[in-house]
Coordinates of C-alpha atoms (C1' of nucleotides) in Angstrom, one line a residue:
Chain W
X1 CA 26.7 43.5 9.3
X2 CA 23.5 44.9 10.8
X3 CA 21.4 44.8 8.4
X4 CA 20.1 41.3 9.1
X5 CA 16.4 41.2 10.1
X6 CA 16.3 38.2 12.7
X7 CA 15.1 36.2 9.6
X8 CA 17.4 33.0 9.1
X9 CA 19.3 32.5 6.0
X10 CA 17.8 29.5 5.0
X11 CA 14.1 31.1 4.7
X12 CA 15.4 34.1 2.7
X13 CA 17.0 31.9 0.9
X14 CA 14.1 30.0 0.7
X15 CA 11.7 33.5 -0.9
X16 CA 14.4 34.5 -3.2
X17 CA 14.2 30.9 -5.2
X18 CA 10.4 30.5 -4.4
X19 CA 10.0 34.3 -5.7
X20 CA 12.2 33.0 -9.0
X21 CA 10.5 29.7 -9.6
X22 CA 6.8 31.7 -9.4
X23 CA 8.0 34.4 -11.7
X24 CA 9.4 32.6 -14.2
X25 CA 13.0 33.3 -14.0
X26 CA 14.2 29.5 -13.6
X27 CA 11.4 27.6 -16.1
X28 CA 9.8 24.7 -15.0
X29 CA 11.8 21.5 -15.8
X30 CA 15.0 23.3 -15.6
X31 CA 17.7 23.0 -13.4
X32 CA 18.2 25.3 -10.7
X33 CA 21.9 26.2 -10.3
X34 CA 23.7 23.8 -8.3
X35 CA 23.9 23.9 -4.2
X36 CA 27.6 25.0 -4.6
X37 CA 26.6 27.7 -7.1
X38 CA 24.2 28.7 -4.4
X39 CA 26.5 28.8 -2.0
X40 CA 29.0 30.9 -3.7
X41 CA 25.9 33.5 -5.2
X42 CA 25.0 33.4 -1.6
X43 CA 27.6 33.4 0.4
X44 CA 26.6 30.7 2.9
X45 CA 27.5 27.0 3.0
X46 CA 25.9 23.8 1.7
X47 CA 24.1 22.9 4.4
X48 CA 22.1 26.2 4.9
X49 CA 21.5 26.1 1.1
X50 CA 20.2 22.5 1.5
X51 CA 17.9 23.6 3.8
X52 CA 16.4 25.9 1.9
X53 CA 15.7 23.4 -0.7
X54 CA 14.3 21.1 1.7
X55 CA 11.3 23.8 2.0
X56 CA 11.1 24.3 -1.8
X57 CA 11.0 20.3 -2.0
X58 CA 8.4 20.5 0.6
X59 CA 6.3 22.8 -0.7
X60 CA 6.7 21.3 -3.8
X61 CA 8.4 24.1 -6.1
X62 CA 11.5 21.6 -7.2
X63 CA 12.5 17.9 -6.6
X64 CA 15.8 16.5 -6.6
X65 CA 17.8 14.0 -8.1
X66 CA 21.3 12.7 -6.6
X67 CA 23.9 12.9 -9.2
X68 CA 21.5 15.4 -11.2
X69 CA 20.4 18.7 -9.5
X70 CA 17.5 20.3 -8.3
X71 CA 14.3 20.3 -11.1
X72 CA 11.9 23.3 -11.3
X73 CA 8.1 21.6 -10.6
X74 CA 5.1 24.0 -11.6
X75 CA 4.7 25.9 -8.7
X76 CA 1.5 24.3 -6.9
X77 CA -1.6 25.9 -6.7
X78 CA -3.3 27.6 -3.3
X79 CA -1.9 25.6 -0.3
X80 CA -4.3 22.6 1.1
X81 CA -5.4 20.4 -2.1
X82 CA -8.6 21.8 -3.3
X83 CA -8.2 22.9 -6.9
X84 CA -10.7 21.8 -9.8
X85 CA -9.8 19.2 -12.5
X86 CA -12.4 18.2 -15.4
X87 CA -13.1 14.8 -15.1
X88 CA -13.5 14.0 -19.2
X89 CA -11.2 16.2 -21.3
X90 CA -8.4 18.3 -19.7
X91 CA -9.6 21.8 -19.7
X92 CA -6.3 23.9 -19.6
X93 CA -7.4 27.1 -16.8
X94 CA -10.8 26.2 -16.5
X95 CA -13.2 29.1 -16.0
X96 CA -14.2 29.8 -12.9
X97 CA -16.1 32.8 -12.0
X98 CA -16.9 33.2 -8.4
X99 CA -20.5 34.5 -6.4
X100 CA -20.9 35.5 -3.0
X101 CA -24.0 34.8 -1.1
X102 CA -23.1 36.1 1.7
X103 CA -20.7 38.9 2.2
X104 CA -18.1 38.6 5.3
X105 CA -20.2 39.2 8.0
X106 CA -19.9 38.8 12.5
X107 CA -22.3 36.3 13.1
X108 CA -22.3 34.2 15.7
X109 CA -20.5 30.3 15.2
X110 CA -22.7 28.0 13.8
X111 CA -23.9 25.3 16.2
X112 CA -23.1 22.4 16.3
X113 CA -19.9 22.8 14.9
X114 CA -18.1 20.1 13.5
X115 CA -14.7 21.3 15.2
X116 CA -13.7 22.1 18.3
X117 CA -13.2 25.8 19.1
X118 CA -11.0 27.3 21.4
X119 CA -12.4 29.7 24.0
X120 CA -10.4 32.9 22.6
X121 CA -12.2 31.7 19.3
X122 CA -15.6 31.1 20.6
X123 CA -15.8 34.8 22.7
X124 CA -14.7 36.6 19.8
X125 CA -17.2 35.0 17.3
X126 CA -16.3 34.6 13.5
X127 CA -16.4 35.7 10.2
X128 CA -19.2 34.6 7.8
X129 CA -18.7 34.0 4.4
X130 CA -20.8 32.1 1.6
X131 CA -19.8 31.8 -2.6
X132 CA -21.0 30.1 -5.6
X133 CA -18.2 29.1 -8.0
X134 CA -19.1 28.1 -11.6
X135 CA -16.9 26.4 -14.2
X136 CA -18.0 27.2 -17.6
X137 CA -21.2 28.5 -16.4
X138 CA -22.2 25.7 -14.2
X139 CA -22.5 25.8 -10.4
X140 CA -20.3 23.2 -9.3
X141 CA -19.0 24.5 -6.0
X142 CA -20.7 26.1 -2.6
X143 CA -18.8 26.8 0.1
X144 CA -19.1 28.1 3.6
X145 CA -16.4 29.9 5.3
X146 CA -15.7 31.0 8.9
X147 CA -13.1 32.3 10.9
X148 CA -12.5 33.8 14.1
X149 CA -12.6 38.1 13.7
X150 CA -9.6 38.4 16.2
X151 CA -7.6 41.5 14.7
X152 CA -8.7 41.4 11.2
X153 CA -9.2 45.3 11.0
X154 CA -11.3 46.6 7.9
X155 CA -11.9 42.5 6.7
X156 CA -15.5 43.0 6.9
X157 CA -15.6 45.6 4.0
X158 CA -13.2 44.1 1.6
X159 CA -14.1 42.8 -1.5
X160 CA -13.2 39.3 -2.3
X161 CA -15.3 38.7 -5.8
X162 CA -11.9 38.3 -7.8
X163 CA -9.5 37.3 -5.0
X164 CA -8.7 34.7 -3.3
X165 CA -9.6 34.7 0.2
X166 CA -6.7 32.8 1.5
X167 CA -4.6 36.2 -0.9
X168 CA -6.3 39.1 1.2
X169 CA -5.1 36.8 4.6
X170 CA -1.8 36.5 3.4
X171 CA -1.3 39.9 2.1
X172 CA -3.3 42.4 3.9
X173 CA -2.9 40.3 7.7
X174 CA 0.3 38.4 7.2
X175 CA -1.6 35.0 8.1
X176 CA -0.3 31.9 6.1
X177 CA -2.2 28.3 6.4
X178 CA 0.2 26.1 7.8
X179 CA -2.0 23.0 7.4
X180 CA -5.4 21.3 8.1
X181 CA -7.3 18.6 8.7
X182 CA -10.5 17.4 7.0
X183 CA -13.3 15.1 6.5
X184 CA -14.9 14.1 3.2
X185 CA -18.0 12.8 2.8
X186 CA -20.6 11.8 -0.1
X187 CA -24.0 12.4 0.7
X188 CA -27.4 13.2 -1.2
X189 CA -28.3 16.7 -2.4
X190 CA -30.8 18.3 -0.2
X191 CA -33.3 20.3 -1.3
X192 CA -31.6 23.3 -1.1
X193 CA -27.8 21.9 -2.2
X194 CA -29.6 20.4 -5.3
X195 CA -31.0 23.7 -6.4
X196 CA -27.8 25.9 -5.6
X197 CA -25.7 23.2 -8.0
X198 CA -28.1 22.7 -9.7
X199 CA -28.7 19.0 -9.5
X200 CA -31.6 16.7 -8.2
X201 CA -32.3 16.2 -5.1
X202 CA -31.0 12.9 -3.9
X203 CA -27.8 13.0 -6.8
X204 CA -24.8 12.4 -4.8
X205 CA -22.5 15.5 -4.0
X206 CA -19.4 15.7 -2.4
X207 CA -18.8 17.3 1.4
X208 CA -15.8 18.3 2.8
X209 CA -15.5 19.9 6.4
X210 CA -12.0 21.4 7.0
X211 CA -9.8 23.2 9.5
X212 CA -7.2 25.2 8.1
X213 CA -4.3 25.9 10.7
X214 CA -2.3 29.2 10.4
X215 CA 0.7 30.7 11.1
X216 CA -1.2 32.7 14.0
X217 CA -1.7 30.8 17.3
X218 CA -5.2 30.1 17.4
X219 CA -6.0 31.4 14.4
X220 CA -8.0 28.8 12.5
X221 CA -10.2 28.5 9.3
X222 CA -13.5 26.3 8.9
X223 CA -14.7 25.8 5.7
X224 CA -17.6 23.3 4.8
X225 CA -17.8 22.8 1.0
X226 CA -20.4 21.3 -1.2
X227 CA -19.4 20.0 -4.6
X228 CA -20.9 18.5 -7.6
X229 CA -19.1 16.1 -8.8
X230 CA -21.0 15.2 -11.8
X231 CA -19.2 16.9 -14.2
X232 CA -16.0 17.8 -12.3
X233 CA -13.6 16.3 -10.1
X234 CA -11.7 17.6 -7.3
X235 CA -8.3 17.7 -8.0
X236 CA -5.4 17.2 -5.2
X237 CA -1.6 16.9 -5.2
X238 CA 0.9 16.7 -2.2
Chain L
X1 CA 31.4 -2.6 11.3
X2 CA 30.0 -4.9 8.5
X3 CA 26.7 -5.0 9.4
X4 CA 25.8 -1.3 8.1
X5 CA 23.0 -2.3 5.5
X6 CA 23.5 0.7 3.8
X7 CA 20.5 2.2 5.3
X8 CA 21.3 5.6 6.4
X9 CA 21.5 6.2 10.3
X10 CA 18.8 8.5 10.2
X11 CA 16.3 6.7 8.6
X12 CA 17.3 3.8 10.7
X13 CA 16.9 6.4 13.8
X14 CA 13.9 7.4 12.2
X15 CA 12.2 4.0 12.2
X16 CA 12.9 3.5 15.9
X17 CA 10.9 6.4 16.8
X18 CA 8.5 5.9 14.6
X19 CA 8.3 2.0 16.1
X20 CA 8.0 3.1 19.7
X21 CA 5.5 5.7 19.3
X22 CA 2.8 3.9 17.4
X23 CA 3.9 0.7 19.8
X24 CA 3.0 3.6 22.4
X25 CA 6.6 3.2 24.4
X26 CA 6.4 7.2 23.9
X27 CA 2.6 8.0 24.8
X28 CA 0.5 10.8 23.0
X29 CA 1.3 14.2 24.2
X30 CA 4.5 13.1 26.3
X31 CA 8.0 14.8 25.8
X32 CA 10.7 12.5 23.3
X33 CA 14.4 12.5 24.6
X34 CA 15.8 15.4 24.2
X35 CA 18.2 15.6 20.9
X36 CA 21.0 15.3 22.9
X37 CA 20.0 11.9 24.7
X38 CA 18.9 10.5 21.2
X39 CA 22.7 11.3 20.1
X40 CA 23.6 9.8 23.4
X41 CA 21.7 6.6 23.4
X42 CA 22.2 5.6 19.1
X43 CA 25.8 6.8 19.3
X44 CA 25.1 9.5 17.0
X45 CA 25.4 13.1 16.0
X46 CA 22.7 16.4 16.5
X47 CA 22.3 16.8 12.8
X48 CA 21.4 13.0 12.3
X49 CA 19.2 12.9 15.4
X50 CA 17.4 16.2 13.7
X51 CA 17.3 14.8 10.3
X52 CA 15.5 11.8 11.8
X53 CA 12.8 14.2 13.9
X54 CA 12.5 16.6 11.0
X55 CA 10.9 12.9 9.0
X56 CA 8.9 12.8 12.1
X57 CA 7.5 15.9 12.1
X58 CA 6.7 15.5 8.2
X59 CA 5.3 12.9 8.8
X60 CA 3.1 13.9 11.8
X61 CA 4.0 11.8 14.8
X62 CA 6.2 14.8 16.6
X63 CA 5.4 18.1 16.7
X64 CA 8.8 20.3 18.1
X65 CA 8.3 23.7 20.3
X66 CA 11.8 25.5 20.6
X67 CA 12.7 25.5 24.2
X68 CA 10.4 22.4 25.0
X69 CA 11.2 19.8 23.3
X70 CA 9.9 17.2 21.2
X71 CA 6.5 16.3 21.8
X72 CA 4.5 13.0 20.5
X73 CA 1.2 13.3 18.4
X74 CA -1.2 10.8 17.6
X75 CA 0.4 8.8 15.2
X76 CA -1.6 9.2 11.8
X77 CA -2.7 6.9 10.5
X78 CA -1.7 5.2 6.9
X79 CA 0.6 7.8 4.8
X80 CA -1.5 10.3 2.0
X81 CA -3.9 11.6 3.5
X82 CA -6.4 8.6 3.5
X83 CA -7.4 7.8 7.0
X84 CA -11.1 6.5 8.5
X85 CA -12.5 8.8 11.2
X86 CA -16.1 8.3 12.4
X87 CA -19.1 10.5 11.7
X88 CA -21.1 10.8 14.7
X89 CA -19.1 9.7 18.1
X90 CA -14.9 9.7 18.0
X91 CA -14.1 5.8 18.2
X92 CA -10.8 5.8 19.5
X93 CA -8.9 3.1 17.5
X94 CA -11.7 2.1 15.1
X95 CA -11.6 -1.7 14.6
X96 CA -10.1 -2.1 11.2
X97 CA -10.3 -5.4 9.6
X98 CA -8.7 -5.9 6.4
X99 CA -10.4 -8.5 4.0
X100 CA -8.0 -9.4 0.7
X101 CA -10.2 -9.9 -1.9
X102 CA -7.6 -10.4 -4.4
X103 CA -4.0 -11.5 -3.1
X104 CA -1.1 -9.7 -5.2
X105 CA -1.4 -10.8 -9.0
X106 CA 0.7 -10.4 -11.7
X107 CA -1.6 -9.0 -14.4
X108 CA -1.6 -6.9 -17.1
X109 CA -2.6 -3.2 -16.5
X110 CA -6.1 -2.3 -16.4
X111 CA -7.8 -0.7 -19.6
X112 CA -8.7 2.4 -19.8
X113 CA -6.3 3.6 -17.2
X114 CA -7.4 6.7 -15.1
X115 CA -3.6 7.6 -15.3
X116 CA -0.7 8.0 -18.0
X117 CA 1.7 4.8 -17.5
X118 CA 5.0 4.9 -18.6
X119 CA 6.8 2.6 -21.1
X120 CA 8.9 0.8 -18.5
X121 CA 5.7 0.4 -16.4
X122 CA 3.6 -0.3 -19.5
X123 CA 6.2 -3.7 -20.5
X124 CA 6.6 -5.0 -17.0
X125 CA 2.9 -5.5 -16.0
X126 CA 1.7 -5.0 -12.9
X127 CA 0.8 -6.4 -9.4
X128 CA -2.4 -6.2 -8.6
X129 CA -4.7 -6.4 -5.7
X130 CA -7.9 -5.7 -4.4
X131 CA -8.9 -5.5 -0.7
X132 CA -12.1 -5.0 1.5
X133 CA -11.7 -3.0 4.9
X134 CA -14.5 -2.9 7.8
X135 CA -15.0 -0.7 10.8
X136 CA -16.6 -3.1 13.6
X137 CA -18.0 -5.2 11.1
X138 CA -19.2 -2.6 8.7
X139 CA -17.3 -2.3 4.8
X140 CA -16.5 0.9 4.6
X141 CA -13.6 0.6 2.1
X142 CA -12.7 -1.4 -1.4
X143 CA -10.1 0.0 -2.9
X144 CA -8.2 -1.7 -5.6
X145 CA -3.7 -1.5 -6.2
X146 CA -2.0 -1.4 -8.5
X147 CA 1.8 -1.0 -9.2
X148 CA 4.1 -2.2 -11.9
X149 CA 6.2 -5.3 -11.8
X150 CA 9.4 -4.0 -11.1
X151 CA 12.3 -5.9 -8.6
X152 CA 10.1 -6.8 -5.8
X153 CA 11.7 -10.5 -5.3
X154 CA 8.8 -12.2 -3.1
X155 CA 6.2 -9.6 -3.3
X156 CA 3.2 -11.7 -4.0
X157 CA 3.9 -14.0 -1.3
X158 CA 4.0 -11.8 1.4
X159 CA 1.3 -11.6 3.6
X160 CA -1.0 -8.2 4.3
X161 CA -3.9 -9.3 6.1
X162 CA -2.5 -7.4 8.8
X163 CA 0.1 -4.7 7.5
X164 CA -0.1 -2.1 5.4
X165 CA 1.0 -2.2 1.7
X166 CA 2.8 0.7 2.4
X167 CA 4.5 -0.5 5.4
X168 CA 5.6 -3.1 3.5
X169 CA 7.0 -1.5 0.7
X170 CA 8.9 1.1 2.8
X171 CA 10.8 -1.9 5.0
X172 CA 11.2 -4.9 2.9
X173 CA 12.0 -2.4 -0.4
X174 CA 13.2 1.0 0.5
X175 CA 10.3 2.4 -1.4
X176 CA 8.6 5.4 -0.1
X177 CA 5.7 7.9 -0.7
X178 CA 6.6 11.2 -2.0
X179 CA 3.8 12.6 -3.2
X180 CA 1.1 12.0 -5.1
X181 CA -2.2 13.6 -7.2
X182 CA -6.0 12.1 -6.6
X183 CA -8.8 12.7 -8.2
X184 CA -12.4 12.7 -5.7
X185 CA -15.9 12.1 -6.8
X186 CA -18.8 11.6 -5.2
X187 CA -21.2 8.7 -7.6
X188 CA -24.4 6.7 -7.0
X189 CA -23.0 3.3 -5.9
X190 CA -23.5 0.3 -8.8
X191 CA -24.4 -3.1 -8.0
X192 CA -21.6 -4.5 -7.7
X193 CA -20.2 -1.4 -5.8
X194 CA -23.4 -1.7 -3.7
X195 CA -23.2 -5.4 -2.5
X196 CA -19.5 -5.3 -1.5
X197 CA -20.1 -1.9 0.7
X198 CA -23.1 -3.0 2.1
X199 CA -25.5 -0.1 0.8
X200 CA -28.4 0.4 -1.6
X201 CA -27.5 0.8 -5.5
X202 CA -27.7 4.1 -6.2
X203 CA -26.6 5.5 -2.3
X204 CA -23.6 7.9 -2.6
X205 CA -20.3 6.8 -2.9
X206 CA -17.1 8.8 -1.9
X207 CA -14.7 7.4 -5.6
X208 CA -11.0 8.6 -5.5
X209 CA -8.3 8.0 -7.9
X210 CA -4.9 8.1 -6.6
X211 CA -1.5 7.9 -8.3
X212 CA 1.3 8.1 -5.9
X213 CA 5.0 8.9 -6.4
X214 CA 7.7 7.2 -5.3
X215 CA 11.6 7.4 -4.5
X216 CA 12.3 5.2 -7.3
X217 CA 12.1 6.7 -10.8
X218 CA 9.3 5.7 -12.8
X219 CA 8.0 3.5 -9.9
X220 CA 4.2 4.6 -8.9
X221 CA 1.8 2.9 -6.9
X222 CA -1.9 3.3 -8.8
X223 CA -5.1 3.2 -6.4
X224 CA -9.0 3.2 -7.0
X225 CA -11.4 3.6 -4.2
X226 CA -14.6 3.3 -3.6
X227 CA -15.8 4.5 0.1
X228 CA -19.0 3.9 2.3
X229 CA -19.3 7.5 3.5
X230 CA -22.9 6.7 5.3
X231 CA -21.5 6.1 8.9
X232 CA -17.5 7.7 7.9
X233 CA -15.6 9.7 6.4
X234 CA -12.6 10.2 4.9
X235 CA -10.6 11.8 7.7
X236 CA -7.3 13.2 6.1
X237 CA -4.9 15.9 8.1
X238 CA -1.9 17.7 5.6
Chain U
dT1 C1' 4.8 35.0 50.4
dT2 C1' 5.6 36.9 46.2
dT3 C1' 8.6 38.6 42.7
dT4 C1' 12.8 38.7 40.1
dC5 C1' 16.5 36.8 37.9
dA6 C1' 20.0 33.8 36.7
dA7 C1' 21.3 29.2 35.5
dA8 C1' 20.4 25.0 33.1
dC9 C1' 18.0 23.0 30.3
dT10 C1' 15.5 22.6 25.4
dT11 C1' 15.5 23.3 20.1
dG12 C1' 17.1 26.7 16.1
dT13 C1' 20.6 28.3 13.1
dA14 C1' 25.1 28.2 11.0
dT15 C1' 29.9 26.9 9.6
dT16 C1' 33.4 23.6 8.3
dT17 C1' 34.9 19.4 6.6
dA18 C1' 34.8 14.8 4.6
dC19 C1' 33.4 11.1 2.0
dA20 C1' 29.7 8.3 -0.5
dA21 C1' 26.9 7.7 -4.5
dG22 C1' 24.5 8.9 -8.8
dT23 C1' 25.0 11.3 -13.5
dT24 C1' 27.2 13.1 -17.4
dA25 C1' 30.7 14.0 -20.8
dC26 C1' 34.7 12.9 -22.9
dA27 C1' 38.9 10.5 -23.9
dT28 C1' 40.7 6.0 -24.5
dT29 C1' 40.5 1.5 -26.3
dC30 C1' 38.8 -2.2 -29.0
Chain V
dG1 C1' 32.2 3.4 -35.1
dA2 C1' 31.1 1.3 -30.6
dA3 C1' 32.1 0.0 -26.1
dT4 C1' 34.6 1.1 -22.0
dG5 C1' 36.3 3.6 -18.4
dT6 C1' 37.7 7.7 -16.0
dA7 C1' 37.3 12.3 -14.5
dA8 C1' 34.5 16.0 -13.2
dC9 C1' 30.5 17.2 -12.0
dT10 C1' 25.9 16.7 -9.1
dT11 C1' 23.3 15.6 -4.5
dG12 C1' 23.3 12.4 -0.1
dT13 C1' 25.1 11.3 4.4
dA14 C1' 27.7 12.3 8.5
dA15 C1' 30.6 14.4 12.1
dA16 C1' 32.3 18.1 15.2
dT17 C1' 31.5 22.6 16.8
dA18 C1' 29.6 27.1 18.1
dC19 C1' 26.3 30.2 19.4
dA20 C1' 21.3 32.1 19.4
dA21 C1' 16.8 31.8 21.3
dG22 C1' 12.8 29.9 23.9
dT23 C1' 11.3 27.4 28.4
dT24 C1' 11.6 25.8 32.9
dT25 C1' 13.3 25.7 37.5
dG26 C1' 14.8 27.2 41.6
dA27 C1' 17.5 30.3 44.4
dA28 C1' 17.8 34.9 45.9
dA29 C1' 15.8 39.3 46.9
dA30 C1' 11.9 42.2 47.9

DNA sequence: TTTTCAAACTTGTATTTACAAGTTACATTC
DNA sequence: GAATGTAACTTGTAAATACAAGTTTGAAAA
């Protein structure tokens, strides 16, 4: 028995199910197979199993019901709320096609920023990003985003047009947002705002300033987002 | 041992803690008993006393640090999100006074409803109430409640000036948050809108639309709010 | 004085066992 | 056939125990 990798029980526990919920293998609104089942397929004991579906509960991949089992949910969306619902008619995967203004770039942090930095993050200076998402052709979402370039080898040159940003963190750097904090805000369209969502200046737009924490000490992401609203609504569940 | 109201030890454990940090026995940044005193002191076991912290940490007022110990945040807040933070200077407690504009009602469910209702909730009605909240003297917040009819014996005669709905419903009725979706939109404020939040008609508005779930099946707690986002904002940490 | 290291804390992980409570299905009874 | 109740599931709560791993402290050694 050597083979185990420091990693606890519970959390690989935890990827197998979350890995068979995401790809389909238990459908959503099915049960999963009981925590004795588990036990037995996994040879562990009920309370590590139970543990493991605390995460999944917490993350929001199943719920439970006492007397009943554990129910697949849909697997939710990016971590940290932000998705994009229609406000009018439910549009199933609605189309969203993403710009970038401005490439990752160093720059230096904006000031004044609306968080506090930590020295390690202020010395090394961050990460500039800007992109234009549409939804059926219309702007409805500008966001700024900035990070601190500690260790992020080669980030500068990726390309991010069809992926997720938070997808190349994960992926290529191992860095996972644990959670955030933010503020939201509606305000007037600016000049500028107005013409990249194309609205009028003075129509009301939603602004959100956030902090994403990660799983590296330190390691933080800022984002400040501009959304129009008119059309569209953002769309959270936790 | 008849007095056991059936509430588990942890949560009972858990409402303690919770208690005396927001009553600031245990101050902000300062060390919690270690799990072993807590199993000491409520004649208890280490998995209750971590089942209770683990609720703490979920919900934000302990963070835990291997090899340290427990330590105490700042308590946040109301639960979901929703939470007033100011703008320009960080007021430390802001002064938060809670007008009811509507005491708890029985009525029948508004039409249209932002949200699918189910049967049960459709037949039994609903409670509803609508209340104005101002920062040092300033409305900031209407937001309207609304949740169905459903065995809560004295409901509409408590009192809330002071407590939170949520407060309320967790201790008197054993009914807690578990999640929830929201809709956000920023709008031009109307009249009406305009004269209870103090602003011009047509200033921005932060609108949000939240359905939250419960532990009790079918039982889900319906808000609409309408925010003064000139001198605040919606200050939510996840 | 400074460094090193070991002991005594802390929380993290895991097993085993037991019973309570909610759900479902099926056999019994009316 | 319809209602009742019981048995066999499910998850929920709780205890007792053991060891692993990170942090702090202070004594011993350099």
């Amino acid at each position: 028995m050597a083979e185990t990798n420091k990693i606890p029980q519970y959390k690989k526990l935890y990827e197998v199910l979350r890995r068979h919920i995401l790809s389909g293998i238990y459908e959503e609104g099915s049960l999963l197979p009981s925590e004795n089942e588990l036990c037995a397929v996994h040879h562990t004991t009920r309370p590590t199993v139970r543990h493991a579906l605390e995460a999944l509960v917490q993350d929001g991949f199943i719920t439970k019901k006492q007397g009943k089992g554990s129910i697949v949910r849909k697997p939710p969306q990016d971590i940290g709320i932000l998705s994009i619902a229609a406000t009018s008619t439910a549009i199933g995967k609605p189309y969203l096609r993403t710009q970038i203004l401005q490439k990752p770039q160093i720059k230096r942090w904006a000031e004044p920023f609306p968080f506090d930095l930590s020295e390690a993050e202020k010395d090394s200076g961050c990460i500039y990003m800007e992109r234009l998402r549409f939804v059926n052709g219309q702007p409805v979402f500008y966001d700024i985003n900035q990070l601190p370039n500690i260790n992020l080898p080669r980030f500068t040159s990726r390309t991010f047009e069809n992926k997720s940003l938070f997808d190349i963190l994960r992926i290529h750097y191992q860095i996972e947002v644990k959670g955030g904090e933010q503020k939201l805000k509606a305000l007037k369209a600016n000049r500028t705002i107005g013409k990249l969502l194309n609205i009028k200046e003075g129509d009301p737009v939603l602004y959100v300033e956030r902090k994403l924490f990660t799983n590296r000490e330190g390691f933080n992401i800022y984002s400040t987002i501009y959304f129009n609203s008119e059309k569209h609504a953002i769309f959270g569940s936790f």
